[in-house]
Amino acid sequence: MKKKLKIGMIGYNFMGKAHSSAWRQVGRFFDLPVEIELHTICGRTPSKVEKARETLGWKKASTDWREVVNDPEIDIIDINTPNDTHAEIAIAAARAGKAILCEKPLARNVAEAEAMVAAVKEAGVVNMVCHNYRRIPAIALVKKMIDDGLLGDRIYHYRARYAQDWITDPNFPLVWRLRSEIAGSGTHGDIDAHIIDLGRYLVGEIAEVCGIMETFITERPLPDGSGFGKVTVDDAVSWIGRFRNGAMANLEATRFANGRKNHITLEINGSKGSLYFDFEDMNRLKFFSTEDPQGLQGFRDILVTEGVHPYLNAWWPPGHIIGYEHTFTNTIADFVQAVLKGCSVHPTFEDGLANERVLAAVQESARKRAWVSL
Ligand SMILES: NC(=O)c1ccc[n+]([C@@H]2O[C@H](COP(=O)([O-])OP(=O)(O)OC[C@H]3O[C@@H](n4cnc5c(N)ncnc54)[C@H](O)[C@@H]3O)[C@@H](O)[C@H]2O)c1
């Protein structure tokens, strides 16, 4: 009989739904030597968590995350709650000896992230941050192409933009993502964190930064209709920087780009070529090589759907494209393998902490109107 891994998942809304889908599907597409049991789902409101349990396919429901974290039957804690709860839940889960998958950003700030790293190190538990965009097959292919030298031995530029438009309406309510005591920061920790993570993954560590941040709408209606509250996070951030290897960084994240829904674009230019990726066309990668014959040079359009491409062996025949939810299943497949080996897999909590340090440096730079070194 196959060994079983039992999952306890905290939070059942947007990410809870995405992760539940991945936990349900992972063993059906990836050849794992283990059975996955969706053991307990947790939220605060009994009727809502019970409904989520039924809809998302979990065995038990709980309204107390401490009970889930301390349940001796559970092997893995998967954290999908707002950012202010990540540290407390993860530290308790580490002390209870559980493997931990935590949503990004790892925490609200560097101090919380440091405490989380210390806790997982002390407990020796497997840990991972869910920067699922690393597991888009086209992005994993970018990583392989850079490592194989296809862009040359020098990277000159990393340019990334993450643009959305869901809060451009001034009457959009003051949800938790717009309150610093819950979210930490705004667009910065929410979506800039993803393109920072991709920059660290694909190009290297960041050495210095210079940024600007803006809050365009400073007051919004409270969700319960009782009046107005202050927006205490950034709406947009833009920064330049330098990687330790000399590459230049140019990043922008905004929730004020009307018409842009989940627009993630990357361009990386190296001494032998360039790569371009657009999430809204996530099965494709554009590659320019200076080694192509003169007169025939131009951006190639690679449809990243073949068995030779990362993760695609687990999915469909060539040309049968995949989508957003597959990025979570690919992430969880790697996480499960890591749990079985007893060895963390990237991006680890240490990566989450490194990310927080970049976020904090950009915030400091914007505040001081000056360059900040890391
Ligand atoms: N990887 C990604 O691309 C991605 C995308 C969206 C969100 N996120 C991250 O996922 C996390 C959750 O975001 P979301 O969009 O799913 O939020 P959400 O508001 O949609 O859902 C939050 C969930 O947490 C639950 N919750 C809140 N406090 C709780 C508590 N004390 N105990 C138990 N449950 C509690 C809520 O009931 C809800 O089910 C955030 O950290 C966010 O940054 C990551």
XYZ file of C-alpha atoms and ligand atoms in Angstrom:
418
model
C 0.000 0.000 0.000
C 1.177 3.527 -0.819
C 2.282 5.774 2.043
C -0.195 8.566 2.781
C 0.475 12.266 3.321
C -2.301 14.074 5.157
C -2.830 17.767 4.488
C -4.218 20.484 6.763
C -5.080 23.641 4.831
C -5.736 27.020 6.521
C -7.846 29.481 4.482
C -10.306 28.402 1.818
C -11.005 31.352 -0.418
C -9.015 32.347 -3.554
C -5.760 30.546 -2.784
C -7.541 27.857 -0.772
C -9.493 26.976 -3.901
C -6.370 26.990 -6.108
C -4.413 24.838 -3.651
C -7.322 22.422 -3.106
C -7.470 21.842 -6.852
C -3.732 21.123 -6.882
C -3.849 18.753 -3.891
C -6.761 16.873 -5.516
C -5.097 16.576 -8.929
C -1.407 16.164 -8.168
C -1.444 12.387 -7.683
C -3.613 11.914 -10.775
C -1.105 13.591 -13.122
C 2.292 13.214 -11.438
C 3.654 9.783 -10.659
C 4.021 10.157 -6.897
C 4.923 7.240 -4.618
C 2.452 8.524 -2.071
C -1.265 9.038 -1.649
C -2.480 12.561 -0.830
C -5.310 12.912 1.635
C -7.179 16.236 1.835
C -7.567 15.792 5.578
C -8.736 19.103 7.148
C -9.712 22.492 5.770
C -9.826 25.456 8.148
C -11.562 28.852 8.200
C -13.219 31.020 10.849
C -16.936 30.723 10.077
C -18.436 27.244 10.678
C -21.098 27.354 7.927
C -18.698 28.748 5.315
C -15.866 26.346 6.077
C -18.290 23.418 5.998
C -19.521 24.517 2.574
C -15.903 24.874 1.396
C -15.098 21.399 2.759
C -17.874 19.905 0.687
C -17.174 21.901 -2.493
C -13.395 21.560 -2.456
C -13.282 17.905 -1.437
C -11.859 17.822 2.105
C -12.558 15.160 4.720
C -12.887 17.356 7.825
C -13.524 21.030 8.587
C -12.217 23.087 11.489
C -12.573 26.680 12.704
C -9.405 26.624 14.795
C -6.056 26.611 12.984
C -4.238 25.667 16.217
C -6.233 22.434 16.374
C -5.228 21.643 12.757
C -1.568 22.498 13.278
C -1.407 20.277 16.371
C -3.354 17.346 14.917
C -0.888 14.409 15.106
C -2.469 12.821 12.021
C -1.520 15.758 9.785
C 1.847 15.812 7.960
C 1.665 19.071 5.969
C 0.282 22.529 6.804
C -0.668 24.652 3.802
C -1.141 28.351 4.694
C -3.565 30.352 2.494
C -4.628 33.087 4.892
C -3.973 36.867 4.811
C -0.369 37.919 5.426
C -0.743 38.932 9.109
C -1.361 35.303 10.087
C 1.484 33.611 8.158
C 4.162 33.977 10.847
C 2.054 32.797 13.792
C 0.649 29.783 11.938
C 3.962 28.776 10.330
C 5.940 29.053 13.571
C 3.348 26.909 15.401
C 3.357 24.400 12.523
C 7.167 24.181 12.600
C 7.098 23.565 16.366
C 4.549 20.800 15.766
C 7.003 19.208 13.288
C 4.903 19.735 10.142
C 6.172 20.355 6.632
C 4.934 23.821 5.567
C 3.794 25.340 2.301
C 3.115 29.053 2.844
C 1.577 31.552 0.465
C 3.550 34.629 -0.513
C 4.588 37.128 0.661
C 6.180 34.992 3.366
C 5.334 37.657 5.968
C 4.472 41.330 6.489
C 8.079 42.362 7.073
C 11.682 41.209 7.514
C 11.405 40.617 11.285
C 8.479 38.206 10.888
C 10.218 36.407 8.038
C 13.394 36.045 10.129
C 11.389 34.475 12.967
C 9.785 32.046 10.486
C 13.153 31.031 9.036
C 14.541 30.506 12.551
C 11.531 28.337 13.479
C 11.751 26.024 10.437
C 15.525 25.724 10.856
C 15.245 24.860 14.532
C 12.527 22.299 13.873
C 14.272 20.944 10.736
C 11.003 20.869 8.782
C 10.581 21.009 5.005
C 9.374 24.443 3.909
C 8.422 26.259 0.727
C 6.875 29.598 -0.262
C 4.201 29.386 -2.944
C 5.679 31.566 -5.682
C 3.807 29.439 -8.193
C 4.988 31.458 -11.211
C 8.376 29.723 -10.935
C 6.559 26.549 -12.047
C 5.045 27.928 -15.230
C 6.717 25.579 -17.734
C 7.854 28.544 -19.880
C 9.496 30.161 -16.820
C 11.165 26.889 -15.796
C 12.411 26.714 -19.400
C 13.802 30.280 -19.135
C 15.738 29.141 -16.055
C 17.139 26.133 -17.919
C 18.056 28.203 -20.998
C 19.920 30.772 -18.878
C 21.703 28.015 -16.910
C 22.629 26.297 -20.201
C 24.209 29.546 -21.423
C 21.757 30.271 -24.244
C 21.651 33.954 -23.274
C 25.448 34.083 -22.996
C 27.715 34.475 -20.020
C 26.423 37.941 -19.119
C 22.903 39.080 -18.379
C 22.511 42.803 -19.031
C 18.854 43.511 -18.237
C 15.955 42.093 -16.199
C 12.797 44.076 -16.962
C 9.549 42.970 -15.342
C 6.074 44.435 -15.055
C 3.135 43.119 -13.011
C 0.042 45.200 -13.726
C -3.577 44.862 -12.608
C -6.578 47.222 -12.503
C -8.977 45.865 -9.852
C -8.896 48.910 -7.538
C -8.984 51.806 -10.019
C -12.607 52.519 -8.970
C -12.393 54.898 -5.942
C -15.502 53.194 -4.528
C -13.791 49.817 -4.375
C -13.851 48.955 -0.635
C -11.004 48.921 1.846
C -10.334 45.149 1.720
C -7.528 43.528 3.761
C -5.019 43.934 0.913
C -5.281 47.742 1.330
C -4.527 47.746 5.089
C -0.880 47.668 6.119
C -1.542 46.064 9.530
C -2.847 42.981 7.673
C -1.057 43.014 4.328
C 2.298 44.552 5.295
C 2.492 46.472 2.038
C 0.163 46.817 -0.963
C 0.966 46.147 -4.588
C 4.590 45.847 -3.480
C 4.284 42.729 -1.253
C 1.373 41.327 -3.212
C 2.574 41.339 -6.820
C 5.976 43.056 -6.933
C 7.048 40.182 -4.620
C 6.356 37.741 -7.478
C 8.531 39.527 -10.045
C 11.247 40.067 -7.426
C 11.137 36.318 -6.814
C 11.429 35.614 -10.544
C 14.354 38.042 -10.815
C 16.193 36.319 -7.954
C 15.395 32.895 -9.443
C 16.396 33.683 -13.026
C 19.123 36.331 -12.740
C 20.541 36.404 -9.187
C 20.670 38.312 -5.917
C 19.920 42.016 -5.893
C 22.645 44.366 -4.623
C 21.032 47.820 -4.595
C 17.715 49.495 -5.349
C 16.129 52.886 -5.956
C 12.334 53.131 -5.961
C 9.217 55.243 -5.913
C 5.863 54.224 -4.422
C 2.478 55.887 -4.733
C -0.985 55.664 -3.179
C -3.360 57.233 -5.687
C -6.561 56.834 -3.652
C -6.026 57.453 0.046
C -9.529 56.803 1.451
C -12.030 54.108 0.558
C -15.441 52.896 1.765
C -15.290 50.323 4.557
C -16.514 46.868 3.447
C -19.372 46.924 6.022
C -20.678 50.264 4.670
C -20.077 52.097 7.973
C -18.062 54.948 6.458
C -14.593 55.500 5.052
C -11.157 54.289 6.096
C -7.603 55.228 5.233
C -5.636 53.227 2.644
C -2.342 52.465 4.395
C -0.462 50.700 1.607
C 0.991 51.562 -1.800
C -1.105 51.319 -4.973
C 1.933 51.210 -7.260
C 5.694 50.801 -7.084
C 8.423 51.271 -9.602
C 12.107 50.691 -9.048
C 15.444 50.217 -10.660
C 18.357 48.297 -9.250
C 21.498 46.320 -9.827
C 22.021 42.590 -9.388
C 25.246 41.388 -7.743
C 26.315 39.983 -11.130
C 26.072 43.449 -12.690
C 22.747 43.010 -14.498
C 20.375 45.987 -14.342
C 16.885 45.572 -12.875
C 13.800 47.531 -13.912
C 10.547 46.540 -12.186
C 7.054 47.988 -11.996
C 3.998 46.732 -10.129
C 0.655 48.485 -10.152
C -3.045 47.926 -9.502
C -3.825 51.092 -11.502
C -3.210 49.971 -15.085
C -6.726 50.095 -16.544
C -7.245 47.184 -18.892
C -4.444 45.109 -17.385
C -5.926 42.179 -15.443
C -3.019 39.951 -14.453
C -0.380 41.270 -16.802
C 3.048 39.839 -16.010
C 5.705 40.501 -18.608
C 9.417 39.780 -18.436
C 12.263 40.553 -20.781
C 15.770 39.352 -20.118
C 18.622 40.465 -22.350
C 21.960 38.660 -22.301
C 25.188 38.769 -24.303
C 24.008 36.063 -26.716
C 20.271 36.638 -26.852
C 16.997 37.670 -25.275
C 13.892 36.070 -23.781
C 10.419 37.560 -23.538
C 7.454 36.164 -21.571
C 3.871 37.376 -21.197
C 1.692 35.580 -18.623
C -1.489 36.247 -20.600
C 0.089 33.985 -23.259
C 1.761 31.705 -20.712
C 2.307 28.689 -22.971
C 4.692 30.671 -25.178
C 8.208 31.993 -24.896
C 9.956 34.366 -27.320
C 13.654 33.709 -27.815
C 16.154 35.696 -29.856
C 19.621 34.242 -30.422
C 22.581 36.133 -31.888
C 23.869 32.701 -32.961
C 21.132 32.265 -35.558
C 22.397 32.852 -39.112
C 22.482 36.494 -40.186
C 19.487 37.385 -42.254
C 17.376 34.776 -40.449
C 17.564 36.312 -36.988
C 14.407 37.271 -35.153
C 12.392 36.286 -32.088
C 11.377 32.600 -32.222
C 7.990 31.726 -30.842
C 8.367 28.565 -28.743
C 5.116 26.823 -27.844
C 6.114 25.376 -24.455
C 3.798 22.364 -24.443
C 6.041 19.405 -25.313
C 7.138 16.463 -23.200
C 10.743 17.748 -23.341
C 9.666 20.963 -21.610
C 9.581 21.213 -17.791
C 6.467 19.651 -16.162
C 4.737 18.956 -19.498
C 5.268 15.202 -19.359
C 2.663 15.126 -16.603
C 0.049 16.938 -18.703
C -1.266 16.826 -22.261
C 0.085 16.047 -25.766
C 1.970 18.895 -27.576
C -0.109 21.977 -28.290
C -2.773 21.118 -25.695
C -2.198 24.168 -23.576
C -2.280 24.496 -19.788
C -3.406 27.360 -17.503
C -3.142 29.121 -14.156
C -4.216 26.179 -11.974
C -1.457 23.958 -13.380
C 1.167 26.266 -11.854
C -0.099 25.273 -8.393
C -0.204 21.562 -9.223
C 3.382 21.731 -10.558
C 4.445 23.574 -7.380
C 2.745 21.061 -5.113
C 4.216 18.112 -7.071
C 7.722 19.438 -6.328
C 6.769 20.162 -2.717
C 5.464 16.611 -2.165
C 8.707 15.155 -3.605
C 10.638 17.425 -1.220
C 8.589 16.266 1.757
C 9.264 12.638 0.818
C 13.010 13.349 0.567
C 12.953 15.421 3.784
C 14.711 18.296 2.007
C 13.224 21.749 1.239
C 12.743 22.877 -2.330
C 12.987 26.364 -3.851
C 11.670 28.894 -3.094
C 12.286 28.118 0.580
C 11.472 30.326 3.571
C 15.055 31.660 3.174
C 14.060 32.821 -0.311
C 10.945 34.378 1.213
C 13.167 36.239 3.683
C 15.531 37.409 0.907
C 12.445 38.659 -0.947
C 11.283 40.573 2.154
C 14.716 42.222 2.346
C 14.366 43.497 -1.223
C 10.821 44.708 -0.497
C 12.065 46.552 2.615
C 15.012 48.095 0.747
C 12.707 49.479 -1.966
C 10.380 50.885 0.726
C 13.318 52.521 2.506
C 14.602 53.922 -0.781
C 11.204 55.398 -1.666
C 10.862 56.899 1.808
C 14.353 58.430 1.814
C 14.374 59.277 -1.912
C 17.790 57.596 -2.095
C 19.576 54.432 -3.258
C 19.641 51.585 -0.708
C 22.172 48.728 -0.690
C 21.293 45.208 0.398
N 0.509 32.710 -5.262
C -0.281 33.666 -5.716
O -0.207 34.060 -6.866
C -1.295 34.292 -4.804
C -2.484 34.828 -5.331
C -3.425 35.355 -4.426
C -3.142 35.397 -3.065
N -1.951 34.922 -2.605
C -1.658 34.933 -1.156
O -2.486 33.972 -0.502
C -2.880 34.431 0.780
C -4.401 34.425 0.848
O -4.902 35.277 -0.157
P -6.368 35.061 -0.780
O -6.450 35.914 -1.996
O -6.688 33.616 -0.890
O -7.226 35.744 0.386
P -8.790 35.624 0.622
O -9.178 36.854 1.357
O -9.462 35.278 -0.672
O -8.894 34.343 1.581
C -8.343 34.328 2.860
C -8.819 33.112 3.614
O -8.210 33.080 4.898
C -9.203 32.796 5.876
N -8.752 33.285 7.163
C -8.435 34.561 7.510
N -8.020 34.601 8.798
C -8.078 33.333 9.267
C -7.789 32.725 10.521
N -7.363 33.457 11.555
N -7.957 31.379 10.642
C -8.378 30.646 9.599
N -8.669 31.159 8.393
C -8.521 32.484 8.225
C -10.435 33.472 5.314
O -11.617 32.953 5.902
C -10.318 33.085 3.838
O -10.778 31.772 3.623
C -2.272 35.828 0.946
O -1.080 35.723 1.668
C -1.984 36.264 -0.488
O -0.907 37.168 -0.581
C -1.057 34.357 -3.442
